[in-house]
C-alpha positions as CSV (number, residue, x, y, z in Angstrom):
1,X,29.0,-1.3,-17.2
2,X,29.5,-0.8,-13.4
3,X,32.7,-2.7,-13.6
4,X,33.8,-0.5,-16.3
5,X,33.1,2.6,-14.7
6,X,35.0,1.4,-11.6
7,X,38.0,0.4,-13.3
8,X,38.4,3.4,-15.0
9,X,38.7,5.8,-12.0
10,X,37.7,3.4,-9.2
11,X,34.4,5.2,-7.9
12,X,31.9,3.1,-6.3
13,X,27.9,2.7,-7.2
14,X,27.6,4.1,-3.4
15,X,29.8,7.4,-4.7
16,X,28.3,7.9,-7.8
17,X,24.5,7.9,-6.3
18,X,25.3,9.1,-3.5
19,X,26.4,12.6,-4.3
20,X,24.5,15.3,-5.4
21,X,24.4,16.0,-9.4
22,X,26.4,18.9,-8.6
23,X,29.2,17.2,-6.3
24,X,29.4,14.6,-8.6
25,X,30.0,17.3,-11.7
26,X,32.6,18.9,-9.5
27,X,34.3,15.3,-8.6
28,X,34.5,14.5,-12.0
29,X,36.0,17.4,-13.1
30,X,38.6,17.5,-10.4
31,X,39.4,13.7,-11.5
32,X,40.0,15.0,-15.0
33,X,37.4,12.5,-16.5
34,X,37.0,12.6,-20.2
35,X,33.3,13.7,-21.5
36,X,32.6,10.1,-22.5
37,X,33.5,9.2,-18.8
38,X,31.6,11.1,-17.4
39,X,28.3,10.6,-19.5
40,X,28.4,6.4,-18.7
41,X,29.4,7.4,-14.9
42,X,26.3,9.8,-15.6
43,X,23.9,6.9,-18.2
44,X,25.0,4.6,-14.8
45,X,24.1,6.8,-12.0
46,X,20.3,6.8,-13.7
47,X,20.1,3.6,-14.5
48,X,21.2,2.8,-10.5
49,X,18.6,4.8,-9.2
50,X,15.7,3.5,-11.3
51,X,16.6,0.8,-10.4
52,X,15.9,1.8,-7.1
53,X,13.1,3.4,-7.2
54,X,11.2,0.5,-9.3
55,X,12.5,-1.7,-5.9
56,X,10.8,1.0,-3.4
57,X,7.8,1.5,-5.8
58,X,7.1,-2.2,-6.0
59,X,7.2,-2.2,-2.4
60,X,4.9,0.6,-1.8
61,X,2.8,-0.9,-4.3
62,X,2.6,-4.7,-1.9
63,X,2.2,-2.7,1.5
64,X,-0.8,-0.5,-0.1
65,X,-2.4,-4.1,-1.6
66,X,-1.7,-5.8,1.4
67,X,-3.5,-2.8,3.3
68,X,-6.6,-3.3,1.5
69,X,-6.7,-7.0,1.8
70,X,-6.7,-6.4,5.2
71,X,-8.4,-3.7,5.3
72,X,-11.2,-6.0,2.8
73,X,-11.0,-8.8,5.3
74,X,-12.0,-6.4,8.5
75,X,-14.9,-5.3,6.4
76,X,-15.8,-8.5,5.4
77,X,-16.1,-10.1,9.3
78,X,-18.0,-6.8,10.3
79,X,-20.6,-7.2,7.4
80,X,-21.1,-11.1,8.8
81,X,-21.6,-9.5,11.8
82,X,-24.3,-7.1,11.4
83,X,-26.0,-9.7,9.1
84,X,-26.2,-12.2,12.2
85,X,-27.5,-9.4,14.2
86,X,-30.2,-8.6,11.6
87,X,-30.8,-12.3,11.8
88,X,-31.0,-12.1,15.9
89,X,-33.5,-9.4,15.8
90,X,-35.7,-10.9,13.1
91,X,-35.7,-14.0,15.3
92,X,-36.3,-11.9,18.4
93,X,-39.4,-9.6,16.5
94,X,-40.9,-13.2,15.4
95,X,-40.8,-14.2,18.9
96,X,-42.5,-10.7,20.4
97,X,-44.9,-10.9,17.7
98,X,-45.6,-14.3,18.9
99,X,-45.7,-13.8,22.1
100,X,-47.9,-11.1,21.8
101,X,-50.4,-12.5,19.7
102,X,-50.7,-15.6,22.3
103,X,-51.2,-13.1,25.1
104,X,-55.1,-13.6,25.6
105,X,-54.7,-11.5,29.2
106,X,-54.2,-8.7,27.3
107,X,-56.7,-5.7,28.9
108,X,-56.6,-3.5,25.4
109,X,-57.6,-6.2,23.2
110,X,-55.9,-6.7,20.1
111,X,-52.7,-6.0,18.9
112,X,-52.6,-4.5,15.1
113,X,-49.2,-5.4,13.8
114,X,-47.2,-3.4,11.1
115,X,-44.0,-4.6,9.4
């Protein structure tokens, strides 16, 4: 349908989107375009900027997923993290505990432990 918009009064898809709904009235009617002219320069202008707004939504739609997959994947190595730490420091409280409960030198006398 483009082509056959363009040869009829040689506008471009750049003119017809480009221009403002009003300018593009105003063009039309300086160029003396018939009213079924200027509804498929109209029914074409719409269906070009769909177009490109599908294109700019799709690629809003892959930044945002991408965002949380990274976002998902920073997450994921801080929760290894902090579960290797836990790990770390119920190694380290075995060892204290241990420690402590071989400590015969002690001058207090026994140690009562609570979890």
């Amino acid at each position: 349908m483009s082509n056959q918009i363009q040869s009829i009064k040689d506008l471009t898809e750049a003119e017809i989107t480009g221009l403002g709904i009003k300018e593009l009235n105003k063009k039309l009617r300086q160029k003396n375009y018939t009213k079924q002219e200027q509804l498929a320069i109209k029914r074409q202008r719409r269906k070009i900027k769909m177009k490109k707004y599908r294109k700019e939504s799709h690629k809003r739609r892959i930044k945002y997923l991408n965002n949380l997959l990274e976002q998902h994947a920073l997450l994921q190595d801080e929760y290894l993290g902090l579960k290797l730490e836990v790990f770390n420091l119920q190694r380290e409280k075995v060892s204290l505990i241990e420690e402590i409960s071989s400590d015969e030198d002690d001058e207090y006398g026994e140690f009562v432990i609570v979890d």
